[in-house]
Structures are given as structure tokens and as C-alpha cells.
Amino acid sequence: MILGIGTDLCNIDRITGTLERFGDRFRNRVFTETELARARRRKDEAGTLAKRWAAKEACSKALGTGLAMGISWKDMAVGNLRTGQPTMELTGWAAERLAAMTPPGHRAHVHVTLTDDHPWAQAFVVIEALPMGVNAAPKPGTSA
């Protein structure tokens, strides 16, 4: 069953300007070290970070809170499987919110997809509750 859906559209040029203006202060407030390391390896750091910004916004919407109620930017971390598929890992208050909205006897799985076409970066997040008996191995971004 679907527990939440969120989407966000982010302007890459806006992120570029924010990086120029605030630099590491912005980077360290919003992104995890893993997210920053991935962005540093990319030709387009701002585009990479814009997609992750959009994913965090979309995830907060799927959680039903937006960026309110104590969710920290770093409580939502975008990672990638070896195949490149994006994942979302929740910690802190975001993980607590996810656990509270997951029905008994189910585990939550956070699906995330990212795309960009300059100057836009976009993300969609769907939070799904799967019955505990489903023969699917937990993946990054899941919670019991």
C-alpha cells in the first residue's frame, strides 16, 4: 500500500548561486558527507546537489510534513546502488515519522527517482508499506 507520495522541482542555477554565495556552509547544512563526495566526483556538482535537494524535499512531502516538525535535511540521505539506482535512507526524526506511519505487520520501502535537464532537477518519492511476509529482501532506505 502507498503511504506517501512527494515530488519536487529544483532550479539548478539557483543551487549554483547558493553554492557561490554560501559554499561549504550550505553544503554542510543540507548534505551528508556521502552525498557531497558523490557530487565532488561529478562534472556538474550543482546539478548533482540539486537532484538531491529535490529528493529531500520530495521525501519530506511523502512523509506528510514538508520540512517542518523537526525533520533535518541530513535526516534524509540520497545514496545509490551499484547499478546507479538512487536510494533514500532515513535517520533521526524522518525515520521516526516513517516508523509511525507504517502499519503494524508491514515494513516501509522508500522509492526515489531523480532526473535533470538543465536548468531543472526533479525528484519523485513514493513510500510503500509491504507486508512483512513478502519475500523481498530489505533494500537501502527501508525500515521495519
MMTF fields as JSON, N, C-alpha, C and O atoms, coordinates in Angstrom:
{
  "mmtfVersion": "1.0.0",
  "mmtfProducer": "UNKNOWN",
  "numBonds": 575,
  "numAtoms": 576,
  "numGroups": 144,
  "numChains": 1,
  "numModels": 1,
  "chainsPerModel": [1],
  "groupsPerChain": [144],
  "chainIdList": ["A"],
  "bondAtomList": [4, 2, 8, 6, 12, 10, 16, 14, 20, 18, 24, 22, 28, 26, 32, 30, 36, 34, 40, 38, 44, 42, 48, 46, 52, 50, 56, 54, 60, 58, 64, 62, 68, 66, 72, 70, 76, 74, 80, 78, 84, 82, 88, 86, 92, 90, 96, 94, 100, 98, 104, 102, 108, 106, 112, 110, 116, 114, 120, 118, 124, 122, 128, 126, 132, 130, 136, 134, 140, 138, 144, 142, 148, 146, 152, 150, 156, 154, 160, 158, 164, 162, 168, 166, 172, 170, 176, 174, 180, 178, 184, 182, 188, 186, 192, 190, 196, 194, 200, 198, 204, 202, 208, 206, 212, 210, 216, 214, 220, 218, 224, 222, 228, 226, 232, 230, 236, 234, 240, 238, 244, 242, 248, 246, 252, 250, 256, 254, 260, 258, 264, 262, 268, 266, 272, 270, 276, 274, 280, 278, 284, 282, 288, 286, 292, 290, 296, 294, 300, 298, 304, 302, 308, 306, 312, 310, 316, 314, 320, 318, 324, 322, 328, 326, 332, 330, 336, 334, 340, 338, 344, 342, 348, 346, 352, 350, 356, 354, 360, 358, 364, 362, 368, 366, 372, 370, 376, 374, 380, 378, 384, 382, 388, 386, 392, 390, 396, 394, 400, 398, 404, 402, 408, 406, 412, 410, 416, 414, 420, 418, 424, 422, 428, 426, 432, 430, 436, 434, 440, 438, 444, 442, 448, 446, 452, 450, 456, 454, 460, 458, 464, 462, 468, 466, 472, 470, 476, 474, 480, 478, 484, 482, 488, 486, 492, 490, 496, 494, 500, 498, 504, 502, 508, 506, 512, 510, 516, 514, 520, 518, 524, 522, 528, 526, 532, 530, 536, 534, 540, 538, 544, 542, 548, 546, 552, 550, 556, 554, 560, 558, 564, 562, 568, 566, 572, 570],
  "bondOrderList": [1, 1, 1, 1, 1, 1, 1, 1, 1, 1, 1, 1, 1, 1, 1, 1, 1, 1, 1, 1, 1, 1, 1, 1, 1, 1, 1, 1, 1, 1, 1, 1, 1, 1, 1, 1, 1, 1, 1, 1, 1, 1, 1, 1, 1, 1, 1, 1, 1, 1, 1, 1, 1, 1, 1, 1, 1, 1, 1, 1, 1, 1, 1, 1, 1, 1, 1, 1, 1, 1, 1, 1, 1, 1, 1, 1, 1, 1, 1, 1, 1, 1, 1, 1, 1, 1, 1, 1, 1, 1, 1, 1, 1, 1, 1, 1, 1, 1, 1, 1, 1, 1, 1, 1, 1, 1, 1, 1, 1, 1, 1, 1, 1, 1, 1, 1, 1, 1, 1, 1, 1, 1, 1, 1, 1, 1, 1, 1, 1, 1, 1, 1, 1, 1, 1, 1, 1, 1, 1, 1, 1, 1, 1],
  "groupList": [{"groupName": "MET", "atomNameList": ["N", "CA", "C", "O"], "elementList": ["N", "C", "C", "O"], "formalChargeList": [0, 0, 0, 0], "bondAtomList": [1, 0, 2, 1, 3, 2], "bondOrderList": [1, 1, 2], "singleLetterCode": "M", "chemCompType": "L-PEPTIDE LINKING"}, {"groupName": "ILE", "atomNameList": ["N", "CA", "C", "O"], "elementList": ["N", "C", "C", "O"], "formalChargeList": [0, 0, 0, 0], "bondAtomList": [1, 0, 2, 1, 3, 2], "bondOrderList": [1, 1, 2], "singleLetterCode": "I", "chemCompType": "L-PEPTIDE LINKING"}, {"groupName": "LEU", "atomNameList": ["N", "CA", "C", "O"], "elementList": ["N", "C", "C", "O"], "formalChargeList": [0, 0, 0, 0], "bondAtomList": [1, 0, 2, 1, 3, 2], "bondOrderList": [1, 1, 2], "singleLetterCode": "L", "chemCompType": "L-PEPTIDE LINKING"}, {"groupName": "GLY", "atomNameList": ["N", "CA", "C", "O"], "elementList": ["N", "C", "C", "O"], "formalChargeList": [0, 0, 0, 0], "bondAtomList": [1, 0, 2, 1, 3, 2], "bondOrderList": [1, 1, 2], "singleLetterCode": "G", "chemCompType": "PEPTIDE LINKING"}, {"groupName": "THR", "atomNameList": ["N", "CA", "C", "O"], "elementList": ["N", "C", "C", "O"], "formalChargeList": [0, 0, 0, 0], "bondAtomList": [1, 0, 2, 1, 3, 2], "bondOrderList": [1, 1, 2], "singleLetterCode": "T", "chemCompType": "L-PEPTIDE LINKING"}, {"groupName": "ASP", "atomNameList": ["N", "CA", "C", "O"], "elementList": ["N", "C", "C", "O"], "formalChargeList": [0, 0, 0, 0], "bondAtomList": [1, 0, 2, 1, 3, 2], "bondOrderList": [1, 1, 2], "singleLetterCode": "D", "chemCompType": "L-PEPTIDE LINKING"}, {"groupName": "CYS", "atomNameList": ["N", "CA", "C", "O"], "elementList": ["N", "C", "C", "O"], "formalChargeList": [0, 0, 0, 0], "bondAtomList": [1, 0, 2, 1, 3, 2], "bondOrderList": [1, 1, 2], "singleLetterCode": "C", "chemCompType": "L-PEPTIDE LINKING"}, {"groupName": "ASN", "atomNameList": ["N", "CA", "C", "O"], "elementList": ["N", "C", "C", "O"], "formalChargeList": [0, 0, 0, 0], "bondAtomList": [1, 0, 2, 1, 3, 2], "bondOrderList": [1, 1, 2], "singleLetterCode": "N", "chemCompType": "L-PEPTIDE LINKING"}, {"groupName": "ARG", "atomNameList": ["N", "CA", "C", "O"], "elementList": ["N", "C", "C", "O"], "formalChargeList": [0, 0, 0, 0], "bondAtomList": [1, 0, 2, 1, 3, 2], "bondOrderList": [1, 1, 2], "singleLetterCode": "R", "chemCompType": "L-PEPTIDE LINKING"}, {"groupName": "GLU", "atomNameList": ["N", "CA", "C", "O"], "elementList": ["N", "C", "C", "O"], "formalChargeList": [0, 0, 0, 0], "bondAtomList": [1, 0, 2, 1, 3, 2], "bondOrderList": [1, 1, 2], "singleLetterCode": "E", "chemCompType": "L-PEPTIDE LINKING"}, {"groupName": "PHE", "atomNameList": ["N", "CA", "C", "O"], "elementList": ["N", "C", "C", "O"], "formalChargeList": [0, 0, 0, 0], "bondAtomList": [1, 0, 2, 1, 3, 2], "bondOrderList": [1, 1, 2], "singleLetterCode": "F", "chemCompType": "L-PEPTIDE LINKING"}, {"groupName": "VAL", "atomNameList": ["N", "CA", "C", "O"], "elementList": ["N", "C", "C", "O"], "formalChargeList": [0, 0, 0, 0], "bondAtomList": [1, 0, 2, 1, 3, 2], "bondOrderList": [1, 1, 2], "singleLetterCode": "V", "chemCompType": "L-PEPTIDE LINKING"}, {"groupName": "ALA", "atomNameList": ["N", "CA", "C", "O"], "elementList": ["N", "C", "C", "O"], "formalChargeList": [0, 0, 0, 0], "bondAtomList": [1, 0, 2, 1, 3, 2], "bondOrderList": [1, 1, 2], "singleLetterCode": "A", "chemCompType": "L-PEPTIDE LINKING"}, {"groupName": "LYS", "atomNameList": ["N", "CA", "C", "O"], "elementList": ["N", "C", "C", "O"], "formalChargeList": [0, 0, 0, 0], "bondAtomList": [1, 0, 2, 1, 3, 2], "bondOrderList": [1, 1, 2], "singleLetterCode": "K", "chemCompType": "L-PEPTIDE LINKING"}, {"groupName": "TRP", "atomNameList": ["N", "CA", "C", "O"], "elementList": ["N", "C", "C", "O"], "formalChargeList": [0, 0, 0, 0], "bondAtomList": [1, 0, 2, 1, 3, 2], "bondOrderList": [1, 1, 2], "singleLetterCode": "W", "chemCompType": "L-PEPTIDE LINKING"}, {"groupName": "SER", "atomNameList": ["N", "CA", "C", "O"], "elementList": ["N", "C", "C", "O"], "formalChargeList": [0, 0, 0, 0], "bondAtomList": [1, 0, 2, 1, 3, 2], "bondOrderList": [1, 1, 2], "singleLetterCode": "S", "chemCompType": "L-PEPTIDE LINKING"}, {"groupName": "GLN", "atomNameList": ["N", "CA", "C", "O"], "elementList": ["N", "C", "C", "O"], "formalChargeList": [0, 0, 0, 0], "bondAtomList": [1, 0, 2, 1, 3, 2], "bondOrderList": [1, 1, 2], "singleLetterCode": "Q", "chemCompType": "L-PEPTIDE LINKING"}, {"groupName": "PRO", "atomNameList": ["N", "CA", "C", "O"], "elementList": ["N", "C", "C", "O"], "formalChargeList": [0, 0, 0, 0], "bondAtomList": [1, 0, 2, 1, 3, 2], "bondOrderList": [1, 1, 2], "singleLetterCode": "P", "chemCompType": "L-PEPTIDE LINKING"}, {"groupName": "HIS", "atomNameList": ["N", "CA", "C", "O"], "elementList": ["N", "C", "C", "O"], "formalChargeList": [0, 0, 0, 0], "bondAtomList": [1, 0, 2, 1, 3, 2], "bondOrderList": [1, 1, 2], "singleLetterCode": "H", "chemCompType": "L-PEPTIDE LINKING"}],
  "groupTypeList": [0, 1, 2, 3, 1, 3, 4, 5, 2, 6, 7, 1, 5, 8, 1, 4, 3, 4, 2, 9, 8, 10, 3, 5, 8, 10, 8, 7, 8, 11, 10, 4, 9, 4, 9, 2, 12, 8, 12, 8, 8, 8, 13, 5, 9, 12, 3, 4, 2, 12, 13, 8, 14, 12, 12, 13, 9, 12, 6, 15, 13, 12, 2, 3, 4, 3, 2, 12, 0, 3, 1, 15, 14, 13, 5, 0, 12, 11, 3, 7, 2, 8, 4, 3, 16, 17, 4, 0, 9, 2, 4, 3, 14, 12, 12, 9, 8, 2, 12, 12, 0, 4, 17, 17, 3, 18, 8, 12, 18, 11, 18, 11, 4, 2, 4, 5, 5, 18, 17, 14, 12, 16, 12, 10, 11, 11, 1, 9, 12, 2, 17, 0, 3, 11, 7, 12, 12, 17, 13, 17, 3, 4, 15, 12],
  "groupIdList": [1, 2, 3, 4, 5, 6, 7, 8, 9, 10, 11, 12, 13, 14, 15, 16, 17, 18, 19, 20, 21, 22, 23, 24, 25, 26, 27, 28, 29, 30, 31, 32, 33, 34, 35, 36, 37, 38, 39, 40, 41, 42, 43, 44, 45, 46, 47, 48, 49, 50, 51, 52, 53, 54, 55, 56, 57, 58, 59, 60, 61, 62, 63, 64, 65, 66, 67, 68, 69, 70, 71, 72, 73, 74, 75, 76, 77, 78, 79, 80, 81, 82, 83, 84, 85, 86, 87, 88, 89, 90, 91, 92, 93, 94, 95, 96, 97, 98, 99, 100, 101, 102, 103, 104, 105, 106, 107, 108, 109, 110, 111, 112, 113, 114, 115, 116, 117, 118, 119, 120, 121, 122, 123, 124, 125, 126, 127, 128, 129, 130, 131, 132, 133, 134, 135, 136, 137, 138, 139, 140, 141, 142, 143, 144],
  "secStructList": [7, 3, 3, 3, 3, 3, 3, 3, 3, 3, 3, 2, 2, 2, 2, 2, 2, 2, 2, 2, 2, 2, 6, 2, 2, 2, 2, 2, 2, 2, 7, 7, 2, 2, 2, 2, 2, 2, 2, 2, 6, 1, 1, 7, 2, 2, 2, 2, 2, 2, 2, 2, 2, 2, 2, 2, 2, 2, 2, 2, 2, 2, 6, 6, 1, 1, 1, 7, 6, 6, 7, 7, 4, 4, 4, 3, 3, 3, 3, 3, 7, 6, 6, 1, 7, 3, 3, 3, 3, 3, 7, 2, 2, 2, 2, 2, 2, 2, 2, 2, 2, 1, 7, 6, 6, 3, 3, 3, 3, 3, 3, 3, 3, 3, 3, 3, 3, 6, 6, 3, 3, 3, 3, 3, 3, 3, 3, 3, 3, 3, 3, 6, 6, 1, 7, 7, 7, 7, 7, 6, 6, 3, 3, 7],
  "xCoordList": [0.841, 0.0, 0.888, 1.985, 0.403, 1.141, 0.866, -0.288, 1.934, 1.809, 1.988, 1.43, 2.762, 3.002, 3.665, 4.41, 3.385, 3.977, 4.432, 3.723, 5.616, 6.109, 6.91, 7.514, 6.911, 7.698, 8.265, 7.719, 9.349, 9.906, 10.676, 11.27, 10.643, 11.361, 12.307, 11.884, 13.579, 14.598, 15.345, 15.693, 15.589, 16.338, 17.839, 18.323, 18.562, 19.993, 20.762, 21.718, 20.354, 21.036, 20.889, 21.798, 19.76, 19.558, 20.541, 21.104, 20.745, 21.705, 23.122, 23.926, 23.433, 24.751, 24.989, 26.055, 23.997, 24.119, 24.281, 25.055, 23.557, 23.658, 25.041, 25.62, 25.57, 26.93, 27.96, 28.894, 27.799, 28.727, 28.65, 29.666, 27.445, 27.246, 27.629, 28.281, 27.229, 27.405, 28.407, 28.841, 28.784, 29.808, 29.574, 28.494, 30.625, 30.57, 29.522, 29.023, 29.184, 28.138, 26.824, 26.132, 26.496, 25.3, 25.481, 24.618, 26.602, 26.85, 26.7, 26.006, 27.347, 27.386, 26.077, 25.832, 25.242, 23.95, 22.932, 22.087, 23.015, 21.972, 22.362, 21.514, 23.613, 24.005, 24.925, 25.715, 24.8, 25.685, 27.035, 27.174, 28.01, 29.349, 29.324, 30.031, 28.518, 28.4, 27.835, 28.328, 26.804, 26.215, 27.229, 27.322, 27.989, 28.984, 30.122, 30.617, 30.532, 31.601, 31.165, 31.952, 29.938, 29.43, 29.394, 29.778, 28.941, 28.858, 30.238, 30.401, 31.233, 32.606, 33.181, 34.03, 32.722, 33.218, 32.555, 32.998, 31.524, 30.756, 31.253, 31.773, 31.082, 31.421, 30.503, 30.941, 29.244, 28.242, 27.831, 26.809, 28.635, 28.347, 26.969, 26.194, 26.668, 25.395, 24.215, 23.219, 24.307, 23.231, 23.032, 21.899, 24.125, 24.062, 23.411, 22.552, 23.826, 23.252, 21.804, 20.995, 21.467, 20.083, 19.146, 18.037, 19.588, 18.752, 18.553, 17.461, 19.592, 19.477, 18.615, 17.853, 18.735, 17.86, 16.396, 15.556, 16.11, 14.746, 14.264, 13.102, 15.146, 14.763, 14.418, 13.467, 15.179, 14.903, 13.574, 12.788, 13.322, 12.041, 10.889, 9.872, 11.061, 10.015, 9.781, 8.638, 10.836, 10.706, 9.956, 9.097, 10.283, 9.592, 8.098, 7.271, 7.76, 6.348, 5.689, 4.546, 6.404, 5.857, 5.645, 4.744, 6.474, 6.304, 5.126, 4.708, 4.6, 3.424, 3.719, 2.819, 4.973, 5.347, 5.926, 5.862, 6.487, 7.331, 8.533, 8.75, 9.295, 10.468, 10.053, 10.46, 9.242, 8.743, 8.759, 9.199, 8.292, 8.124, 9.426, 9.396, 10.556, 11.815, 12.633, 13.698, 12.182, 12.991, 14.202, 14.072, 15.355, 16.59, 16.916, 16.599, 17.542, 17.953, 18.772, 18.621, 19.629, 20.51, 19.817, 20.41, 18.556, 17.769, 17.337, 16.855, 17.511, 17.166, 18.432, 18.925, 18.949, 20.203, 20.005, 19.503, 20.406, 20.3, 21.601, 22.691, 21.461, 22.595, 22.321, 21.357, 23.164, 22.978, 23.416, 24.406, 22.656, 23.08, 24.229, 24.5, 24.895, 25.992, 25.518, 26.295, 24.24, 23.665, 23.431, 23.149, 23.549, 23.283, 21.907, 21.633, 21.034, 19.68, 19.759, 20.461, 19.041, 19.071, 18.288, 17.314, 18.732, 18.075, 17.919, 18.574, 17.054, 16.855, 16.957, 16.226, 17.859, 17.998, 17.506, 17.895, 16.65, 16.095, 16.669, 16.791, 17.016, 17.515, 16.796, 16.0, 17.073, 16.533, 15.015, 14.318, 14.52, 13.079, 12.388, 11.253, 13.027, 12.416, 12.171, 11.122, 13.123, 12.945, 11.837, 11.07, 11.755, 10.689, 9.318, 8.365, 9.228, 7.964, 7.579, 6.419, 8.581, 8.332, 7.817, 6.861, 8.439, 8.006, 6.581, 5.789, 6.253, 4.918, 3.829, 2.69, 4.17, 3.151, 3.072, 2.205, 3.963, 3.975, 3.051, 3.239, 2.059, 1.117, 1.811, 2.812, 1.278, 1.829, 1.827, 0.915, 2.866, 2.971, 3.505, 3.514, 3.946, 4.484, 5.872, 6.259, 6.6, 7.856, 7.75, 7.115, 8.372, 8.3, 9.469, 10.587, 9.192, 10.244, 10.075, 8.98, 11.172, 11.158, 11.728, 12.901, 10.89, 11.312, 11.647, 10.92, 12.732, 13.103, 13.618, 14.335, 13.248, 13.785, 14.173, 13.498, 15.267, 15.829, 16.022, 16.293, 15.878, 16.175, 16.585, 16.269, 17.288, 17.598, 17.714, 18.107, 17.365, 17.501, 17.702, 16.746, 18.954, 19.305, 18.32, 18.047, 17.792, 18.184, 17.359, 17.318, 16.713, 15.822, 16.321, 16.881, 16.104, 16.327, 15.007, 14.345, 14.634, 13.346, 13.493, 14.326, 12.662, 12.649, 11.217, 10.36, 10.982, 9.726, 10.069, 11.033, 9.28, 9.445, 8.089, 7.073, 8.095, 6.901, 7.295, 8.284, 6.507, 6.728, 5.668, 4.467, 6.146, 5.278, 5.399, 6.489, 4.271, 4.258, 4.08, 3.108, 5.017, 4.978, 4.713, 5.3, 3.836, 3.612, 4.923, 5.736, 5.124, 6.374, 6.619, 7.775, 5.586, 5.75, 6.177, 6.437, 6.259, 6.654, 8.116, 8.961, 8.409, 9.766, 10.646, 11.237, 10.734, 11.626, 12.643, 12.279, 13.9, 14.951, 14.922, 14.734, 15.105, 15.165, 16.29, 17.377, 16.022, 16.995, 17.325, 16.616, 18.403, 18.683, 17.467, 16.782, 17.202, 16.058, 14.814, 13.737, 14.954, 13.794, 13.843, 14.885, 12.722, 12.619, 11.628, 10.666, 11.867, 10.938, 9.799, 8.912],
  "yCoordList": [-1.173, 0.0, 1.239, 1.233, 2.289, 3.546, 4.364, 4.61, 4.78, 5.599, 7.08, 7.926, 7.392, 8.797, 8.969, 8.103, 10.103, 10.451, 11.9, 12.749, 12.176, 13.549, 13.803, 12.89, 15.047, 15.447, 16.834, 17.605, 17.151, 18.494, 18.783, 17.897, 20.04, 20.559, 21.625, 22.542, 21.514, 22.439, 23.055, 22.366, 24.359, 25.059, 24.914, 25.368, 24.289, 24.051, 25.368, 25.465, 26.376, 27.673, 28.302, 28.984, 28.076, 28.579, 27.917, 28.579, 26.606, 25.887, 26.381, 26.537, 26.628, 27.171, 28.489, 28.701, 29.373, 30.662, 30.515, 31.244, 29.577, 29.337, 28.801, 29.187, 27.914, 27.396, 28.514, 28.566, 29.404, 30.526, 31.473, 32.004, 31.676, 32.635, 32.066, 32.746, 30.819, 30.254, 29.106, 28.752, 28.517, 27.474, 26.337, 25.749, 26.031, 24.888, 25.056, 24.06, 26.269, 26.478, 25.841, 25.177, 26.054, 25.443, 23.937, 23.159, 23.532, 22.102, 21.309, 20.293, 21.776, 21.03, 21.101, 20.253, 22.08, 22.188, 21.214, 20.686, 20.976, 20.237, 18.804, 17.913, 18.561, 17.28, 16.48, 17.039, 15.144, 14.247, 14.184, 14.606, 13.663, 13.536, 12.619, 12.872, 11.563, 10.661, 11.397, 11.23, 12.207, 12.987, 13.978, 14.152, 14.628, 15.606, 14.924, 15.462, 13.741, 13.012, 12.649, 12.767, 12.214, 11.875, 13.123, 13.07, 14.235, 15.474, 15.964, 16.491, 15.79, 16.222, 15.409, 15.901, 14.17, 13.316, 13.639, 13.148, 14.438, 14.746, 16.033, 16.929, 16.1, 17.305, 18.459, 19.607, 18.153, 19.156, 18.995, 18.38, 19.553, 19.445, 20.028, 19.416, 21.19, 21.844, 20.99, 20.89, 20.375, 19.521, 18.309, 17.917, 17.713, 16.55, 16.934, 16.214, 18.072, 18.513, 18.961, 18.764, 19.552, 19.977, 18.772, 18.84, 17.67, 16.464, 15.943, 15.498, 15.996, 15.526, 16.472, 16.025, 17.764, 18.741, 18.401, 18.323, 18.202, 17.887, 16.593, 16.496, 15.597, 14.322, 14.501, 13.895, 15.322, 15.563, 16.3, 15.976, 17.281, 17.992, 17.021, 17.025, 16.197, 15.233, 14.228, 13.867, 13.78, 12.815, 13.431, 12.786, 14.678, 15.323, 15.463, 15.375, 15.68, 15.759, 14.382, 14.267, 13.345, 11.99, 11.575, 10.793, 12.099, 11.826, 12.601, 12.358, 13.536, 14.286, 15.484, 16.025, 15.91, 17.002, 18.212, 19.325, 18.016, 19.059, 19.178, 18.324, 20.216, 20.386, 21.132, 22.267, 20.459, 21.012, 19.9, 18.786, 20.2, 19.205, 18.529, 17.397, 19.177, 18.636, 17.831, 17.335, 17.678, 16.946, 17.795, 18.976, 17.19, 17.838, 17.412, 16.296, 18.295, 17.954, 16.665, 15.832, 16.505, 15.34, 14.08, 13.002, 14.204, 13.021, 12.227, 11.1, 12.815, 12.165, 12.183, 13.25, 11.009, 10.925, 10.113, 8.989, 10.695, 10.02, 9.266, 9.836, 7.993, 7.162, 6.527, 6.878, 5.601, 4.896, 3.45, 3.147, 2.558, 1.17, 1.109, 2.092, -0.014, -0.173, 0.057, 0.458, -0.201, -0.009, 1.464, 1.819, 2.323, 3.74, 4.147, 5.336, 3.17, 3.468, 4.24, 3.827, 5.361, 6.129, 5.443, 4.732, 5.669, 5.152, 6.313, 7.346, 6.129, 7.134, 6.451, 5.5, 6.933, 6.409, 7.475, 8.64, 7.059, 7.989, 7.7, 6.545, 8.759, 8.662, 9.72, 10.497, 9.745, 10.789, 10.868, 9.854, 12.113, 12.326, 11.787, 11.319, 11.834, 11.302, 9.802, 9.307, 9.078, 7.639, 7.38, 6.428, 8.224, 8.085, 8.316, 7.588, 9.315, 9.608, 8.43, 8.02, 7.889, 6.741, 5.559, 4.899, 5.286, 4.165, 4.388, 3.448, 5.624, 5.928, 5.776, 5.443, 6.016, 5.926, 4.541, 4.294, 3.638, 2.282, 1.388, 1.267, 0.765, -0.076, -1.286, -1.773, -1.766, -2.979, -4.14, -4.277, -4.962, -6.113, -5.768, -6.615, -4.535, -4.075, -3.476, -3.123, -3.371, -2.62, -1.594, -1.838, -0.46, 0.618, 0.539, 0.187, 0.868, 0.989, 2.348, 2.714, 3.085, 4.41, 4.286, 3.959, 4.551, 4.559, 5.995, 6.919, 6.185, 7.533, 7.475, 6.549, 8.463, 8.588, 10.049, 10.965, 10.241, 11.57, 11.78, 10.837, 13.019, 13.359, 14.82, 15.611, 15.165, 16.57, 16.857, 16.002, 18.071, 18.62, 20.111, 20.856, 20.529, 21.899, 22.903, 22.877, 23.775, 24.133, 23.46, 23.963, 22.35, 21.742, 20.392, 19.601, 20.148, 18.847, 18.47, 19.313, 17.213, 16.784, 15.453, 14.62, 15.273, 14.013, 13.627, 14.479, 12.321, 11.745, 10.738, 9.982, 10.734, 9.765, 9.127, 9.812, 7.806, 7.049, 6.183, 5.451, 6.283, 5.435, 4.343, 4.612, 3.104, 1.935, 1.093, 0.93, 0.562, -0.388, -1.79, -2.066, -2.659, -4.04, -4.963, -4.78, -5.955, -6.921, -7.612, -7.897, -7.877, -8.492, -9.841, -10.24, -10.557, -11.869, -11.847, -12.907, -10.688, -10.603, -11.003, -10.541, -11.869, -12.383, -11.407, -11.762, -10.205, -9.205, -8.82, -8.447, -8.908, -8.543, -7.041, -6.265, -6.622, -5.189, -4.536, -5.099, -3.358, -2.607, -1.329, -0.96, -0.643, 0.649, 1.544, 1.587, 2.258, 3.155, 2.511, 3.107, 1.277, 0.614, 0.704, 0.991, 0.46, 0.49, -0.581, -0.868, -1.159, -2.171, -1.511, -2.197],
  "zCoordList": [0.0, 0.0, 0.0, 0.558, -0.626, -0.705, 0.556, 0.906, 1.231, 2.433, 2.142, 2.84, 1.116, 0.805, -0.541, -0.998, -1.176, -2.464, -2.374, -1.835, -2.902, -2.929, -4.186, -4.748, -4.621, -5.778, -5.54, -4.751, -6.212, -6.138, -7.417, -8.03, -7.791, -8.955, -8.435, -7.73, -8.774, -8.269, -9.441, -10.401, -9.356, -10.39, -10.106, -9.069, -11.018, -10.842, -10.738, -9.97, -11.5, -11.437, -10.053, -9.58, -9.41, -8.05, -7.088, -6.216, -7.248, -6.404, -6.701, -5.782, -7.971, -8.33, -7.605, -7.027, -7.635, -6.955, -5.455, -4.836, -4.871, -3.432, -3.083, -2.067, -3.919, -3.696, -3.789, -2.989, -4.754, -4.909, -3.718, -3.268, -3.215, -2.128, -0.767, 0.025, -0.484, 0.855, 0.936, 2.032, -0.201, -0.242, 0.73, 0.778, 1.517, 2.427, 3.526, 4.051, 3.879, 4.885, 4.413, 5.185, 3.146, 2.555, 2.406, 2.811, 1.824, 1.605, 2.906, 2.946, 3.953, 5.215, 5.995, 6.853, 5.721, 6.404, 5.82, 6.543, 4.506, 3.804, 3.466, 3.519, 3.123, 2.538, 3.452, 4.214, 3.355, 4.106, 3.412, 2.264, 4.103, 3.516, 2.292, 1.317, 2.335, 1.184, -0.028, -1.143, 0.188, -0.912, -1.475, -2.69, -0.591, -1.039, -1.805, -2.795, -1.342, -2.034, -3.448, -4.387, -3.607, -4.944, -5.823, -6.991, -5.273, -6.044, -6.47, -7.571, -5.598, -5.937, -7.094, -7.837, -7.249, -8.337, -9.669, -10.708, -9.663, -10.87, -11.524, -10.859, -12.823, -13.569, -13.159, -13.074, -12.909, -12.561, -11.098, -10.793, -10.207, -8.77, -8.447, -7.712, -8.985, -8.675, -9.133, -8.417, -10.307, -10.797, -9.913, -9.634, -9.472, -8.587, -7.261, -6.751, -6.707, -5.436, -5.6, -4.694, -6.729, -6.975, -6.991, -6.461, -7.598, -7.606, -6.186, -5.834, -5.38, -4.005, -3.166, -2.309, -3.412, -2.752, -3.069, -2.172, -4.353, -4.777, -4.128, -3.732, -4.015, -3.396, -1.923, -1.43, -1.223, 0.197, 0.357, 1.247, -0.496, -0.46, -0.755, -0.062, -1.784, -2.156, -1.036, -0.757, -0.402, 0.687, 1.868, 2.468, 2.196, 3.315, 3.02, 3.928, 1.755, 1.367, 1.457, 1.899, 1.04, 1.122, 2.575, 2.876, 3.471, 4.896, 5.481, 6.613, 4.69, 5.117, 5.981, 6.622, 6.008, 6.9, 6.176, 6.696, 4.988, 4.436, 5.359, 6.217, 5.185, 6.054, 7.321, 7.566, 8.101, 9.358, 10.388, 10.106, 11.548, 12.599, 13.004, 13.486, 12.826, 13.32, 12.339, 12.707, 11.099, 10.124, 9.75, 9.428, 9.795, 9.385, 7.955, 7.545, 7.212, 5.849, 5.845, 4.951, 6.831, 6.858, 7.367, 7.35, 7.824, 8.203, 6.974, 7.095, 5.797, 4.528, 3.674, 3.308, 3.361, 2.607, 1.334, 1.368, 0.22, -1.07, -1.327, -1.275, -1.6, -1.965, -3.311, -3.991, -3.688, -4.957, -4.81, -4.144, -5.449, -5.567, -6.57, -7.26, -6.655, -7.634, -9.063, -9.93, -9.297, -10.636, -10.953, -12.098, -9.939, -10.11, -9.618, -9.455, -9.378, -8.902, -7.59, -6.667, -7.504, -6.257, -5.146, -5.394, -3.929, -2.73, -1.749, -1.883, -0.777, 0.258, 1.612, 1.89, 2.451, 3.801, 4.772, 4.686, 5.693, 6.674, 8.051, 8.459, 8.754, 10.124, 10.956, 10.429, 12.236, 13.101, 13.061, 13.028, 13.064, 13.112, 11.871, 11.965, 10.719, 9.497, 9.638, 9.227, 10.213, 10.432, 11.458, 11.318, 12.485, 13.474, 12.825, 13.104, 11.974, 11.279, 10.376, 10.335, 9.648, 8.775, 9.576, 9.167, 10.71, 11.555, 12.06, 12.114, 12.427, 12.955, 11.896, 12.222, 10.636, 9.588, 8.955, 8.116, 9.345, 8.795, 9.626, 10.837, 8.992, 9.743, 10.372, 9.847, 11.494, 12.117, 11.112, 10.296, 11.195, 10.306, 8.92, 8.027, 8.741, 7.46, 7.659, 8.773, 6.574, 6.567, 5.45, 4.425, 5.658, 4.672, 3.709, 4.087, 2.475, 1.46, 0.792, 0.364, 0.711, 0.099, -1.319, -1.504, -2.299, -3.697, -4.074, -3.71, -4.793, -5.228, -6.662, -7.041, -7.438, -8.789, -9.006, -8.537, -9.72, -9.967, -11.459, -12.203, -11.885, -13.28, -13.349, -12.46, -14.405, -14.616, -16.105, -16.899, -16.451, -17.795, -17.567, -17.348, -17.622, -17.237, -17.819, -19.019, -16.995, -15.632, -14.532, -13.409, -14.824, -13.842, -13.349, -14.108, -12.058, -11.437, -10.774, -10.169, -10.89, -10.367, -9.649, -10.006, -8.624, -7.88, -7.548, -7.315, -7.534, -7.065, -5.976, -6.098, -4.919, -3.834, -3.561, -3.437, -3.471, -3.093, -1.904, -1.946, -0.855, 0.32, 0.297, 0.279, 0.298, 0.186, 1.455, 2.002, 1.914, 3.026, 2.453, 1.75, 2.76, 2.288, 3.47, 4.536, 3.299, 4.385, 4.739, 3.86, 6.003, 6.465, 5.804, 5.667, 5.392, 4.789, 3.333, 2.765, 2.713, 1.313, 1.193, 1.959, 0.222, 0.035, -0.722, -1.742, -0.241, -0.85, 0.211, 1.326, -0.134, 0.805, 1.052, 0.116, 2.301, 2.584, 1.787, 1.654, 1.265, 0.495, 1.245, 2.181, 0.84, 1.482, 1.399, 0.377, 2.48, 2.514, 3.082, 3.059, 3.602, 4.171, 5.679, 6.268, 6.282, 7.728, 8.152, 7.44, 9.298, 9.819, 10.549, 11.059]
}
